[in-house]
Coordinates of C-alpha atoms and ligand atoms in Angstrom, one line a residue:
M1221 CA 2.0 27.3 -5.4
K1222 CA 5.3 27.0 -7.2
R1223 CA 8.4 25.6 -5.6
M1224 CA 11.6 24.1 -6.6
P1225 CA 12.4 21.2 -4.4
F1226 CA 16.0 20.7 -5.5
G1227 CA 19.1 22.8 -5.1
V1228 CA 19.1 26.2 -3.5
I1229 CA 15.6 27.5 -3.0
A1230 CA 14.3 30.9 -1.9
R1231 CA 11.0 31.4 -0.3
V1232 CA 8.9 34.2 -1.6
D1233 CA 5.6 35.2 -0.1
I1234 CA 3.4 35.2 -3.2
W1235 CA 0.6 37.0 -1.5
S1236 CA 2.5 40.0 -0.5
A1237 CA 4.5 39.8 -3.8
R1238 CA 1.1 40.0 -5.6
G1239 CA 0.0 42.7 -3.3
A1240 CA -3.1 40.9 -2.2
V1241 CA -4.6 42.5 0.9
F1242 CA -8.2 41.9 1.9
G1243 CA -10.6 40.3 4.3
A1244 CA -10.2 37.8 7.0
V1245 CA -9.9 34.8 4.7
A1246 CA -7.2 36.4 2.7
A1247 CA -5.4 37.5 5.9
M1248 CA -5.3 33.9 7.0
M1249 CA -3.8 32.9 3.7
L1250 CA -1.4 35.9 3.6
S1251 CA 0.4 34.7 6.6
G1252 CA 0.8 31.3 5.2
A1253 CA 1.0 30.6 1.5
V1254 CA 4.4 30.7 0.0
A1255 CA 6.0 30.0 -3.3
W1256 CA 9.3 28.6 -4.1
A1257 CA 11.4 30.6 -6.6
A1258 CA 13.4 28.2 -8.7
E1259 CA 17.0 29.1 -9.4
S1260 CA 17.5 26.5 -12.0
A1261 CA 14.7 24.3 -13.4
P1262 CA 11.1 25.5 -13.7
A1263 CA 9.0 24.7 -10.7
P1264 CA 5.8 22.6 -10.7
M1265 CA 2.5 24.1 -9.7
V1266 CA -0.3 22.8 -7.5
L1267 CA -3.7 22.8 -9.2
T1268 CA -6.8 22.3 -7.3
G1269 CA -9.4 20.2 -9.1
A1270 CA -6.9 19.1 -11.8
D1271 CA -8.9 16.0 -12.3
R1272 CA -12.0 18.1 -13.2
R1273 CA -10.3 19.8 -16.1
P1274 CA -10.4 18.6 -19.8
A1275 CA -7.3 16.6 -20.3
I1276 CA -5.4 14.7 -22.9
S1277 CA -4.5 11.4 -21.3
L1278 CA -0.9 10.2 -21.6
D1279 CA -1.7 7.0 -19.8
G1280 CA -0.9 3.7 -21.5
E1281 CA 2.3 2.1 -22.6
W1282 CA 5.5 4.1 -22.2
A1283 CA 8.9 3.0 -23.5
A1284 CA 11.1 2.3 -20.4
I1285 CA 14.8 1.9 -19.9
V1286 CA 16.2 0.7 -16.5
D1287 CA 19.3 2.8 -15.7
P1288 CA 20.7 1.8 -12.3
Y1289 CA 23.8 4.0 -12.6
F1290 CA 21.8 7.0 -13.9
S1291 CA 24.1 7.1 -16.9
G1292 CA 21.3 8.7 -19.0
L1293 CA 21.6 11.8 -16.9
F1294 CA 25.2 11.8 -15.5
S1295 CA 28.5 11.6 -17.3
F1296 CA 31.4 9.4 -16.2
H1297 CA 32.7 12.3 -14.0
H1298 CA 29.2 12.8 -12.6
E1299 CA 28.3 16.0 -14.5
E1300 CA 24.8 16.5 -15.6
K1301 CA 24.8 15.7 -19.3
K1302 CA 23.6 18.3 -21.9
N1303 CA 22.6 15.5 -24.3
G1304 CA 21.3 13.0 -21.8
W1305 CA 18.7 10.4 -22.8
F1306 CA 16.1 13.1 -22.5
V1307 CA 17.0 14.3 -26.0
N1308 CA 15.6 10.9 -27.3
R1309 CA 18.3 10.6 -29.9
K1310 CA 18.1 8.2 -32.8
A1311 CA 21.4 6.9 -34.1
Q1312 CA 22.2 8.1 -37.6
P1313 CA 24.3 6.2 -40.2
G1314 CA 27.8 7.5 -40.2
D1315 CA 27.6 8.9 -36.6
A1316 CA 31.1 9.5 -35.2
F1317 CA 30.0 8.2 -31.8
P1318 CA 27.6 5.5 -30.5
T1319 CA 24.1 6.1 -29.1
E1320 CA 23.7 3.6 -26.3
Y1321 CA 20.0 3.8 -25.7
D1322 CA 17.0 3.8 -28.0
F1323 CA 13.5 4.4 -26.7
S1324 CA 11.9 3.1 -29.9
T1325 CA 13.2 -0.4 -29.3
A1326 CA 13.0 -0.4 -25.5
S1327 CA 10.4 -2.5 -23.7
K1328 CA 7.3 -0.9 -22.2
L1329 CA 5.9 -0.1 -18.8
K1330 CA 2.3 0.8 -18.1
V1331 CA 1.3 4.2 -16.8
P1332 CA -0.2 4.6 -14.3
G1333 CA 1.6 1.8 -12.6
D1334 CA 4.4 0.9 -10.2
W1335 CA 7.2 -0.8 -12.1
N1336 CA 7.7 -3.4 -9.4
T1337 CA 4.6 -5.5 -10.2
Q1338 CA 5.0 -5.2 -13.9
R1339 CA 8.2 -7.1 -14.4
P1340 CA 9.5 -9.8 -12.0
A1341 CA 13.1 -8.4 -12.3
L1342 CA 11.9 -5.1 -11.0
L1343 CA 10.1 -6.3 -7.8
Y1344 CA 12.9 -5.1 -5.6
Y1345 CA 14.3 -2.5 -7.9
E1346 CA 15.4 0.8 -6.4
G1347 CA 16.9 3.4 -8.7
P1348 CA 16.2 5.4 -11.8
I1349 CA 14.1 4.3 -14.8
W1350 CA 13.6 6.4 -17.9
Y1351 CA 10.2 6.7 -19.5
E1352 CA 9.3 8.0 -22.9
R1353 CA 6.2 8.4 -25.0
D1354 CA 5.2 10.2 -28.1
F1355 CA 2.1 12.3 -28.5
T1356 CA 0.5 14.6 -31.1
Y1357 CA -0.5 18.0 -30.1
Q1358 CA -2.1 21.1 -31.6
P1359 CA -1.3 24.2 -29.7
K1360 CA -4.2 26.7 -29.3
E1361 CA -4.0 30.4 -29.1
H1362 CA -4.1 32.0 -25.6
T1363 CA -3.9 28.5 -24.1
R1364 CA -1.4 27.2 -21.5
V1365 CA -0.6 23.6 -21.2
F1366 CA 0.5 21.7 -18.1
L1367 CA 1.9 18.2 -17.8
H1368 CA -0.1 16.8 -14.9
V1369 CA 1.6 14.0 -13.0
G1370 CA -0.6 12.2 -10.5
A1371 CA 2.4 10.9 -8.6
A1372 CA 6.0 9.8 -9.4
N1373 CA 7.9 8.0 -6.7
Y1374 CA 10.3 9.4 -5.4
K1375 CA 12.3 12.0 -7.4
S1376 CA 11.4 12.8 -11.0
W1377 CA 12.6 14.9 -13.9
F1378 CA 10.6 15.8 -17.0
W1379 CA 11.5 17.0 -20.5
V1380 CA 9.2 17.7 -23.4
N1381 CA 10.9 17.6 -26.8
G1382 CA 14.3 17.7 -25.1
Q1383 CA 13.5 20.8 -23.0
K1384 CA 13.5 20.4 -19.2
V1385 CA 10.1 21.3 -17.9
C1386 CA 10.4 20.4 -14.2
E1387 CA 11.8 18.3 -11.3
H1388 CA 9.9 17.1 -8.3
E1389 CA 10.5 15.4 -5.1
G1390 CA 7.9 13.4 -3.1
G1391 CA 6.2 10.2 -4.2
F1392 CA 2.6 10.7 -3.3
T1393 CA 1.4 14.1 -4.4
S1394 CA 0.4 15.4 -7.8
F1395 CA 2.1 18.3 -9.5
N1396 CA 1.9 20.2 -12.8
C1397 CA 4.7 21.3 -15.0
E1398 CA 4.0 24.1 -17.5
V1399 CA 4.9 22.9 -21.0
T1400 CA 3.3 25.7 -23.1
A1401 CA 6.7 26.8 -24.5
A1402 CA 8.0 23.3 -25.0
V1403 CA 5.2 21.7 -27.1
H1404 CA 4.7 22.3 -30.8
A1405 CA 2.2 21.3 -33.5
G1406 CA 2.4 17.7 -34.6
N1407 CA 4.6 15.0 -33.1
N1408 CA 6.0 15.6 -29.6
F1409 CA 7.7 13.5 -27.0
V1410 CA 7.9 13.5 -23.3
V1411 CA 10.7 11.9 -21.3
A1412 CA 10.6 11.3 -17.6
A1413 CA 13.3 10.0 -15.3
V1414 CA 11.9 8.5 -12.1
D1415 CA 14.1 7.5 -9.3
N1416 CA 12.8 5.6 -6.2
T1417 CA 16.1 5.5 -4.3
R1418 CA 15.4 6.0 -0.6
H1419 CA 17.3 8.8 1.0
A1420 CA 18.2 9.5 4.7
D1421 CA 17.0 13.1 4.2
G1422 CA 13.9 12.1 2.3
V1423 CA 10.2 12.2 3.4
P1424 CA 9.7 9.4 4.1
T1425 CA 13.3 8.4 5.0
L1426 CA 15.2 5.1 4.7
E1427 CA 12.9 3.0 6.9
T1428 CA 9.3 2.4 6.2
D1429 CA 7.0 -0.7 6.5
W1430 CA 5.7 -0.6 3.0
W1431 CA 6.9 -1.5 -0.5
N1432 CA 8.9 1.2 -2.2
Y1433 CA 6.9 1.1 -5.4
G1434 CA 8.6 3.2 -8.0
G1435 CA 7.5 4.8 -11.2
L1436 CA 4.8 6.9 -12.6
T1437 CA 2.3 5.4 -10.2
R1438 CA -0.6 7.6 -11.0
S1439 CA -2.2 9.0 -14.2
V1440 CA -0.3 11.5 -16.4
S1441 CA -2.1 13.9 -18.7
L1442 CA -1.9 17.3 -20.5
I1443 CA -4.2 19.9 -19.0
E1444 CA -5.1 22.9 -21.1
V1445 CA -6.2 26.2 -19.5
P1446 CA -6.7 29.7 -20.7
E1447 CA -3.9 32.2 -20.2
T1448 CA -5.5 33.4 -16.9
F1449 CA -6.9 30.5 -15.0
I1450 CA -8.0 29.4 -11.6
E1451 CA -5.0 27.8 -10.0
Q1452 CA -6.3 27.0 -6.5
Y1453 CA -9.7 27.4 -4.8
D1454 CA -11.3 26.6 -1.5
V1455 CA -15.1 26.4 -1.1
H1456 CA -16.4 25.3 2.2
L1457 CA -19.2 25.8 4.7
S1458 CA -18.6 28.5 7.3
S1459 CA -18.3 27.1 10.8
T1460 CA -19.3 30.4 12.4
E1461 CA -22.0 31.8 10.1
D1462 CA -25.0 29.6 9.5
G1463 CA -26.0 29.2 5.8
V1464 CA -22.8 30.8 4.5
I1465 CA -20.4 29.1 2.0
E1466 CA -17.1 30.8 2.0
G1467 CA -13.6 30.5 0.7
W1468 CA -11.3 31.9 -1.9
A1469 CA -9.9 31.5 -5.4
M1470 CA -6.5 32.3 -6.7
V1471 CA -5.8 32.8 -10.4
D1472 CA -2.6 32.7 -12.3
G1473 CA -1.9 34.9 -15.3
P1474 CA -2.8 38.5 -16.1
V1475 CA -5.8 39.6 -14.0
N1476 CA -6.9 42.6 -16.2
G1477 CA -9.9 43.4 -14.1
A1478 CA -11.3 39.9 -14.2
T1479 CA -13.6 38.7 -11.4
V1480 CA -14.2 35.3 -10.0
E1481 CA -17.8 34.0 -10.2
V1482 CA -19.0 31.1 -8.1
E1483 CA -22.3 29.3 -8.8
I1484 CA -24.1 26.4 -7.1
P1485 CA -27.0 25.9 -9.5
E1486 CA -28.9 23.4 -7.3
L1487 CA -29.1 26.0 -4.6
G1488 CA -29.8 28.9 -6.9
A1489 CA -26.7 30.6 -5.4
K1490 CA -24.3 32.8 -7.3
T1491 CA -21.8 35.4 -6.4
S1492 CA -19.0 37.3 -7.9
A1493 CA -15.9 38.7 -6.3
N1494 CA -13.2 41.1 -7.5
L1495 CA -9.7 39.7 -7.9
S1496 CA -6.9 41.6 -6.3
E1497 CA -4.0 42.6 -8.5
G1498 CA -2.3 39.6 -7.1
G1499 CA -5.0 37.3 -8.4
L1500 CA -6.9 36.5 -5.2
A1501 CA -10.6 36.7 -4.5
A1502 CA -12.5 36.0 -1.3
I1503 CA -15.8 34.1 -1.8
Q1504 CA -18.9 34.4 0.3
I1505 CA -22.3 33.1 -0.6
E1506 CA -25.5 32.9 1.5
V1507 CA -27.4 29.7 0.7
K1508 CA -30.8 28.5 1.7
G1509 CA -32.0 24.8 2.0
L1510 CA -28.5 23.4 2.0
K1511 CA -28.3 19.6 2.6
R1512 CA -25.2 19.0 4.6
W1513 CA -22.7 16.2 3.6
S1514 CA -22.4 13.4 6.1
P1515 CA -21.6 9.7 6.0
E1516 CA -25.4 9.0 6.0
T1517 CA -26.2 11.6 3.3
P1518 CA -23.0 12.2 1.3
K1519 CA -24.7 15.0 -0.7
L1520 CA -22.4 16.7 -3.3
Y1521 CA -23.3 19.9 -5.1
K1522 CA -22.0 21.0 -8.5
V1523 CA -20.0 24.1 -7.9
I1524 CA -18.9 26.2 -10.9
L1525 CA -16.1 28.7 -10.7
R1526 CA -15.4 31.1 -13.5
A1527 CA -12.6 33.7 -14.0
G1528 CA -12.2 35.4 -17.3
L1529 CA -12.3 32.6 -19.9
D1530 CA -11.7 29.9 -17.4
T1531 CA -14.4 27.6 -16.0
I1532 CA -14.0 24.7 -13.6
E1533 CA -16.8 22.6 -12.3
D1534 CA -16.3 20.6 -9.1
E1535 CA -18.5 18.4 -7.0
I1536 CA -18.3 19.6 -3.4
G1537 CA -20.0 18.5 -0.2
F1538 CA -20.6 21.0 2.7
R1539 CA -20.2 20.1 6.3
T1540 CA -18.5 21.4 9.4
V1541 CA -16.1 19.6 11.7
E1542 CA -14.8 20.8 15.1
T1543 CA -13.9 19.6 18.5
R1544 CA -15.7 20.4 21.8
G1545 CA -13.8 19.2 24.9
T1546 CA -13.2 15.5 24.1
E1547 CA -15.8 15.3 21.4
I1548 CA -15.5 15.5 17.6
L1549 CA -18.5 17.3 16.1
L1550 CA -19.6 16.7 12.6
N1551 CA -22.2 19.3 11.6
G1552 CA -22.4 20.2 15.2
K1553 CA -23.2 16.7 16.4
P1554 CA -20.9 14.3 18.3
I1555 CA -19.6 11.4 16.1
F1556 CA -17.7 8.2 16.8
L1557 CA -15.3 7.3 14.0
R1558 CA -15.6 3.7 13.1
G1559 CA -12.6 3.3 10.9
I1560 CA -10.0 1.2 9.3
S1561 CA -6.5 2.0 8.1
I1562 CA -5.8 1.5 4.4
H1563 CA -2.6 1.5 2.3
A1564 CA -2.9 2.5 -1.4
E1565 CA -2.4 -1.0 -2.5
V1566 CA -4.9 -3.1 -4.5
P1567 CA -6.1 -6.7 -4.2
Y1568 CA -5.7 -9.4 -6.7
R1569 CA -3.2 -7.8 -9.1
T1570 CA -1.3 -6.3 -6.1
G1571 CA 0.7 -3.1 -6.4
R1572 CA -0.2 0.6 -6.1
A1573 CA -3.9 1.5 -6.3
N1574 CA -4.7 4.2 -8.8
T1575 CA -8.1 3.6 -10.5
D1576 CA -11.7 4.4 -9.6
Q1577 CA -12.2 0.6 -9.5
D1578 CA -9.4 0.2 -7.0
A1579 CA -10.8 2.9 -4.8
E1580 CA -14.3 1.4 -5.0
T1581 CA -13.1 -2.0 -4.1
L1582 CA -11.1 -0.8 -1.0
L1583 CA -13.6 1.7 0.2
G1584 CA -16.5 -0.8 -0.6
W1585 CA -14.9 -3.2 1.8
A1586 CA -14.6 -0.5 4.4
K1587 CA -18.3 0.3 4.0
E1588 CA -19.3 -3.3 4.3
L1589 CA -17.3 -3.5 7.5
G1590 CA -19.6 -0.8 8.9
C1591 CA -17.1 2.1 8.7
N1592 CA -17.9 5.7 8.6
F1593 CA -14.1 6.6 8.6
V1594 CA -10.9 5.6 6.9
R1595 CA -7.3 6.4 7.8
L1596 CA -5.5 6.7 4.4
A1597 CA -2.1 5.7 5.6
H1598 CA 0.8 6.7 5.4
Y1599 CA 0.9 9.3 2.6
P1600 CA -1.6 11.2 0.6
H1601 CA -3.7 8.8 -1.5
D1602 CA -4.8 9.3 -5.1
E1603 CA -7.5 11.8 -6.0
T1604 CA -9.7 8.9 -7.1
M1605 CA -9.8 7.6 -3.5
L1606 CA -10.8 11.0 -2.2
R1607 CA -13.6 11.4 -4.8
A1608 CA -14.8 7.9 -3.9
A1609 CA -14.8 8.7 -0.2
D1610 CA -16.8 11.9 -0.9
R1611 CA -19.4 9.9 -2.9
M1612 CA -19.5 7.0 -0.5
G1613 CA -19.7 9.0 2.7
L1614 CA -16.5 8.0 4.3
L1615 CA -14.7 10.5 6.5
V1616 CA -10.9 10.6 5.9
W1617 CA -7.7 11.0 7.8
S1618 CA -5.2 12.2 5.3
E1619 CA -1.5 11.7 6.2
N1620 CA 1.8 13.4 5.4
P1621 CA 4.6 10.8 5.0
V1622 CA 6.6 12.0 8.0
Y1623 CA 7.0 8.4 9.1
W1624 CA 9.2 7.1 12.0
A1625 CA 12.5 9.0 12.2
V1626 CA 13.0 11.4 9.4
Q1627 CA 15.8 13.9 10.0
F1628 CA 14.0 16.2 12.3
D1629 CA 17.0 18.5 12.9
N1630 CA 17.5 19.1 9.2
P1631 CA 15.7 22.2 7.9
K1632 CA 15.7 20.9 4.3
V1633 CA 13.7 17.9 5.5
L1634 CA 11.2 20.2 7.1
D1635 CA 11.0 22.0 3.7
K1636 CA 10.3 18.7 2.0
A1637 CA 7.6 17.8 4.5
E1638 CA 6.0 21.2 4.1
Q1639 CA 6.2 21.0 0.3
Q1640 CA 4.3 17.7 0.4
L1641 CA 1.8 19.1 2.8
E1642 CA 1.2 22.1 0.6
E1643 CA 0.6 19.8 -2.4
E1644 CA -1.6 17.5 -0.4
I1645 CA -3.8 20.3 1.0
G1646 CA -3.6 22.4 -2.2
T1647 CA -5.0 19.5 -4.3
S1648 CA -7.5 18.0 -1.9
R1649 CA -8.8 20.9 0.2
N1650 CA -12.3 20.7 -1.3
H1651 CA -13.1 17.1 -0.3
A1652 CA -15.8 17.1 2.3
A1653 CA -14.6 13.6 3.3
I1654 CA -11.3 14.8 4.7
I1655 CA -11.7 16.0 8.3
L1656 CA -8.2 15.3 9.6
W1657 CA -4.7 16.3 8.4
S1658 CA -2.3 14.0 10.0
M1659 CA 1.2 15.4 10.4
A1660 CA 3.2 12.2 11.2
N1661 CA 3.3 8.6 12.3
E1662 CA 5.1 7.1 15.3
T1663 CA 7.8 9.7 15.6
P1664 CA 10.5 9.6 18.4
N1665 CA 9.8 11.9 21.4
T1666 CA 12.7 14.4 21.0
E1667 CA 12.8 18.2 21.1
A1668 CA 13.8 18.4 17.5
R1669 CA 10.9 16.2 16.5
T1670 CA 8.4 18.3 18.5
R1671 CA 9.7 21.5 17.0
F1672 CA 9.5 20.0 13.5
I1673 CA 6.0 18.8 13.8
E1674 CA 4.8 22.0 15.5
A1675 CA 6.1 23.9 12.5
E1676 CA 4.4 21.5 10.2
A1677 CA 1.1 21.8 12.1
E1678 CA 1.3 25.5 12.0
R1679 CA 1.8 25.4 8.3
A1680 CA -1.2 23.1 7.9
R1681 CA -3.4 25.5 9.9
Q1682 CA -2.3 28.4 7.8
L1683 CA -3.1 26.5 4.6
D1684 CA -6.4 25.2 6.0
A1685 CA -8.0 26.5 9.2
T1686 CA -11.2 24.4 8.6
R1687 CA -9.9 21.0 9.5
L1688 CA -8.5 19.2 12.5
I1689 CA -4.8 18.5 13.0
T1690 CA -3.7 15.1 14.3
A1691 CA -0.8 12.6 14.3
A1692 CA -0.3 9.0 15.3
L1693 CA 1.8 9.0 18.5
L1694 CA 3.6 6.3 20.4
V1695 CA 2.7 5.5 23.9
R1696 CA 4.8 4.6 26.9
A1697 CA 4.2 2.2 29.8
E1698 CA 4.6 2.1 33.5
G1699 CA 3.7 -1.4 34.6
D1700 CA 0.2 -2.3 33.4
T1701 CA -0.5 1.4 32.7
K1702 CA -0.1 2.9 29.2
I1703 CA 0.5 6.5 29.2
V1704 CA -0.3 9.0 26.4
D1705 CA 1.7 12.1 27.3
D1706 CA 3.9 12.8 24.2
P1707 CA 4.4 16.6 24.3
L1708 CA 3.3 16.7 20.7
G1709 CA -0.2 16.2 22.0
K1710 CA -0.3 19.9 23.0
T1711 CA -0.2 20.9 19.4
L1712 CA -2.8 18.5 18.1
D1713 CA -6.6 19.0 18.0
V1714 CA -7.2 15.2 18.0
I1715 CA -4.7 12.8 19.6
G1716 CA -4.0 9.6 17.6
F1717 CA -1.9 6.8 19.0
N1718 CA -0.9 3.3 17.9
E1719 CA -0.5 0.3 20.2
Y1720 CA 0.0 -3.4 19.5
I1721 CA -0.9 -5.1 22.8
G1722 CA -1.2 -8.8 22.0
W1723 CA 1.1 -8.7 19.1
Y1724 CA 4.4 -6.9 19.6
E1725 CA 3.9 -7.1 23.4
G1726 CA 2.1 -9.5 25.6
H1727 CA -0.8 -11.7 24.7
P1728 CA -4.3 -10.8 23.5
E1729 CA -5.6 -11.1 27.1
S1730 CA -2.9 -8.6 28.3
A1731 CA -5.4 -5.9 27.1
D1732 CA -7.8 -7.0 29.9
T1733 CA -5.5 -5.7 32.6
T1734 CA -4.1 -2.7 30.8
Q1735 CA -5.1 0.7 32.2
W1736 CA -4.9 3.9 30.2
R1737 CA -3.8 7.3 31.4
V1738 CA -4.3 10.0 28.7
E1739 CA -2.9 13.3 29.7
Y1740 CA -4.9 15.3 27.2
Q1741 CA -8.5 16.3 27.5
K1742 CA -8.9 16.1 23.8
P1743 CA -10.6 13.6 21.5
L1744 CA -8.7 10.4 21.0
I1745 CA -8.4 8.0 18.0
V1746 CA -6.6 4.7 18.4
S1747 CA -5.1 5.0 14.9
E1748 CA -3.6 1.4 14.9
F1749 CA -3.9 -1.9 16.7
G1750 CA -3.9 -5.4 15.3
G1751 CA -1.9 -8.5 14.6
G1752 CA -0.9 -10.8 11.8
A1753 CA -2.8 -13.8 10.4
K1754 CA -2.3 -15.8 7.3
A1755 CA -5.7 -16.1 5.6
G1756 CA -6.8 -19.7 5.7
L1757 CA -4.4 -20.7 8.5
H1758 CA -6.5 -22.0 11.4
G1759 CA -5.6 -23.1 14.9
G1760 CA -6.0 -22.2 18.6
E1761 CA -6.7 -18.7 19.8
N1762 CA -3.2 -18.4 21.2
E1763 CA -1.4 -19.7 18.1
R1764 CA 0.3 -16.8 16.4
W1765 CA -0.4 -16.2 12.7
T1766 CA -3.8 -18.0 12.8
E1767 CA -7.0 -16.3 12.0
E1768 CA -8.2 -17.2 15.5
Y1769 CA -5.3 -15.5 17.1
Q1770 CA -5.9 -12.3 15.2
A1771 CA -9.7 -12.5 16.0
N1772 CA -8.8 -12.9 19.7
I1773 CA -6.7 -9.7 19.6
Y1774 CA -9.6 -7.8 18.2
R1775 CA -12.0 -9.1 20.9
H1776 CA -9.8 -8.2 23.8
Q1777 CA -8.8 -4.9 22.2
M1778 CA -12.4 -3.7 21.8
E1779 CA -13.2 -4.3 25.5
M1780 CA -10.2 -2.4 26.5
L1781 CA -10.8 0.5 24.2
N1782 CA -14.3 0.9 25.5
R1783 CA -12.6 1.7 28.9
I1784 CA -10.9 4.8 27.6
P1785 CA -13.2 7.8 28.3
Q1786 CA -11.8 10.1 25.5
L1787 CA -12.1 7.5 22.8
R1788 CA -13.7 9.0 19.8
G1789 CA -12.6 6.8 17.0
M1790 CA -10.4 3.9 15.9
S1791 CA -8.7 2.8 12.7
P1792 CA -7.3 -0.7 13.3
W1793 CA -4.3 -1.9 11.3
I1794 CA -5.2 -2.7 8.5
L1795 CA -7.9 -3.4 5.9
M1796 CA -5.8 -5.6 3.5
D1797 CA -2.5 -7.4 3.6
F1798 CA 0.1 -5.3 1.9
R1799 CA 3.7 -5.8 0.6
S1800 CA 6.5 -5.0 2.9
P1801 CA 10.2 -6.0 2.5
N1802 CA 10.5 -6.3 6.3
R1803 CA 8.1 -9.3 6.4
Q1804 CA 10.1 -12.3 5.3
L1805 CA 8.7 -15.3 7.2
T1806 CA 8.5 -18.0 4.6
G1807 CA 5.1 -19.6 4.1
I1808 CA 3.4 -17.0 6.3
Q1809 CA 4.4 -13.6 5.3
D1810 CA 6.3 -14.1 2.0
G1811 CA 6.9 -10.3 1.7
F1812 CA 3.5 -9.2 3.0
N1813 CA 2.5 -7.6 6.2
R1814 CA -0.3 -9.9 7.3
K1815 CA -2.2 -7.6 9.6
G1816 CA -4.9 -7.2 7.0
L1817 CA -8.5 -8.1 7.8
I1818 CA -8.6 -9.3 4.2
S1819 CA -5.8 -11.0 2.3
E1820 CA -4.3 -9.5 -0.8
Q1821 CA -6.3 -12.0 -2.8
G1822 CA -9.5 -10.6 -1.3
K1823 CA -10.2 -13.4 1.3
K1824 CA -11.8 -12.1 4.5
K1825 CA -10.3 -13.3 7.8
L1826 CA -12.2 -14.0 11.0
A1827 CA -11.2 -10.7 12.6
Y1828 CA -13.0 -8.9 9.8
Y1829 CA -16.3 -10.3 11.0
I1830 CA -15.5 -9.5 14.7
L1831 CA -14.9 -5.9 13.8
Q1832 CA -17.9 -5.8 11.5
K1833 CA -20.2 -7.0 14.2
A1834 CA -18.9 -4.5 16.7
Y1835 CA -19.3 -1.7 14.2
K1836 CA -22.8 -2.7 13.0
E1837 CA -24.1 -3.3 16.5
K1838 CA -22.2 -0.2 17.8
T1839 CA -20.8 -2.2 20.7
V1840 CA -17.5 -0.3 20.4
G1841 CA -17.2 3.4 21.0
K1842 CA -19.4 5.9 22.5
P1843 CA -23.0 6.1 21.3
E1844 CA -23.3 9.1 18.9
Ligands
GCB3385 C1 3.1 0.5 12.9 C2 3.2 1.3 11.7 C3 2.7 0.7 10.5 C4 3.2 -0.8 10.4 C5 2.6 -1.5 11.6 C6 3.1 -2.9 11.7 O1 3.1 0.9 14.0 O2 2.6 2.6 11.9 O3 3.2 1.4 9.4 O4 2.9 -1.4 9.2 O5 3.0 -0.9 12.8 O6 2.5 -3.8 11.1 O7 4.0 -3.2 12.4

C-alpha cells in the first residue's frame, strides 16, 4: 500500500485501478484497500513479512547532528533547501561559502535506538536530528531494493546519495522506501532526518503519558526483492470452513502470467492461484491434521509463498477467534484473557524496546505472571514482540495510537490514524497471536469522536475481517454505580474500559461497594486498573506509593471484577514502570510512571505476586 502522508494526497483505489475482480476474499479487499498517490515525494510501501526477507543490515553507529531549528532542511526564509544536509557535502579548499555541518566528524548514535537514552543532553529533546551512514552496495540485475525502516518517531525524511526516497509520518509502524534508482555500485550514503516534535494534529497528539522517544528506534536495513514480488499476503484459518486455510497475496511489478504458489510442507499442502492483472490472488488450501495455535500449544508452520522469482518463507500459526454473546471463543472454545498491559520500553538500560532479547524479557515476565494475553499499549509494537508472542503463546491486543483527545473533527487526522492502521495491519496480519485490533484509548465521548472511530473501525474490518475490534473506553459514575454506556460500544466486538478505583478515585476498599452496569451484551475486558508503588518502599496498606498499597488495590479490584458478569479478560496497568514526563514526584516517581508490577530495574513488587497467584489459581475471571 503506497501513500504519501504529507502535503496534498489523493486516494486511489488500487484494486479497481489494477482491475482485480474475483472471489469473496477479493471483494472484501476491493472495498477497502487504498493507495495514496504521492504528488511530491515517493511514497513508502507496506511489506508483509519484511523481517523474513534477506536483508543487508544498516544497524549500528550512524553519524548524528542535532538540528533544533531544522536549518539542515529549511533556509532562513523557511524554504526547503535544494542543497540541504542530505547532500552530505564535504567542504573543499577554496570554497566560496562555508559548509556548516560535517557528518564525517559528527558524533554517533546507535540504530536501532531512541536518542533520549543515548546522551544525557537528549533526554528531553524534541525536534529534528540528522542521521547519516555509509554503505557499500552492488546492484543486481532485475532486483529492486527497499530501505526498510522498523520505526522512526515521529516524522522522517530519507535520502540516498542525495536523492529523496521518501517521507513518513507516524512513530510506531514500519515502512519501506524504494531506493532501486538511487543506489549505485560501490560507496553509497543514506541520510535521514527524524523529528519527534509533537503536533496538535498528530496521532498521537500533544498529550500522552509516555516518553516521546525520538529517532530511528527500530532496525533499518536494505531489502532486495525481484522485479515482481509479493508485497502483502494474508494466510489464515477459515472460520467458516473446517480444515481450510485461506487468504490472498498481492504482488507488485509486472505480473506477466505469473501465479502465486503457497506451500505448507509439514502438512503436505500446496496450492497455486492465478494472479489477476492487478496482481492479486485468492488463496485456498484444504489441510488435514492441522494442529491449531493456542496459548497452550503455540504451533507455528512454515508457510512458503512464491510468485515468479520471488519466494518468502513465514512462520504462521492457525487459529480462529470470534465472539458468541458475551464470550470470546478461541478455536471455538470460550477463553478468559489473563493479561497485562505492556509499553515498548525495556528494563535495566531503559528506553525503547527493539530486540528479540527485549521482547523475551518482557513477555517472559508476562508468562511467569501466568498470562495468556498481553495488551501491547498504546501503539503498534515491534515485529520482534509479535514474533515472540507467536512463539510463546501469548494472545495480543494491538493498538492504534489514537490516544486521549486527537483532533477528531479533522479529516487529515483520520487519514493519519488510518494510515497507521493500514501499516499496522499490513505488516502484522499473519500473527496468530493478535486477536484484537484496538482503535483507541480513553477518548472523550463526543459525536465527532464516535464518527472518527467508527470510520477507523470500518477501515480495520475492511483490511482484516478475521479479528475482533475493540477500544479502551472511559466509564462514568452515578453514585456507587459505574456505567459503561459509551456509544462507541455499539461499534466494537469487544468492550474494553479503564478504571482506577483506589488510585485516581477513592480508596482500594471503594471497589467493594462499587456496582457495575454494562449496557452492552458483549464480552468485556478491563483494559486498565492499578496504582503506583515505588519498588522497595514499604508501609501500611493505606499508605500511597508503598508496595502494600498497590497490592491492596489489586486484591480489592479482583474481587470486584469477579462480580461483572460479562468480564472475559483483563490487562492491568502495567507490567513495568515506564518513563513519563508527567510523573515528577521527586524520590518516588523521578520521571517514571510507577504503576508497574516490576520496576524498571527488574524488581518485582508485591502486587506482581498477588496477580500471579490469582492467575495461576484461576481465582479471577470465569472458568474456561
Ligand atoms: C490511563 C492511560 C495510561 C496511563 C495511565 C496512568 O488511563 O490509558 O496511558 O499511563 O492511565 O498511569 O494514569
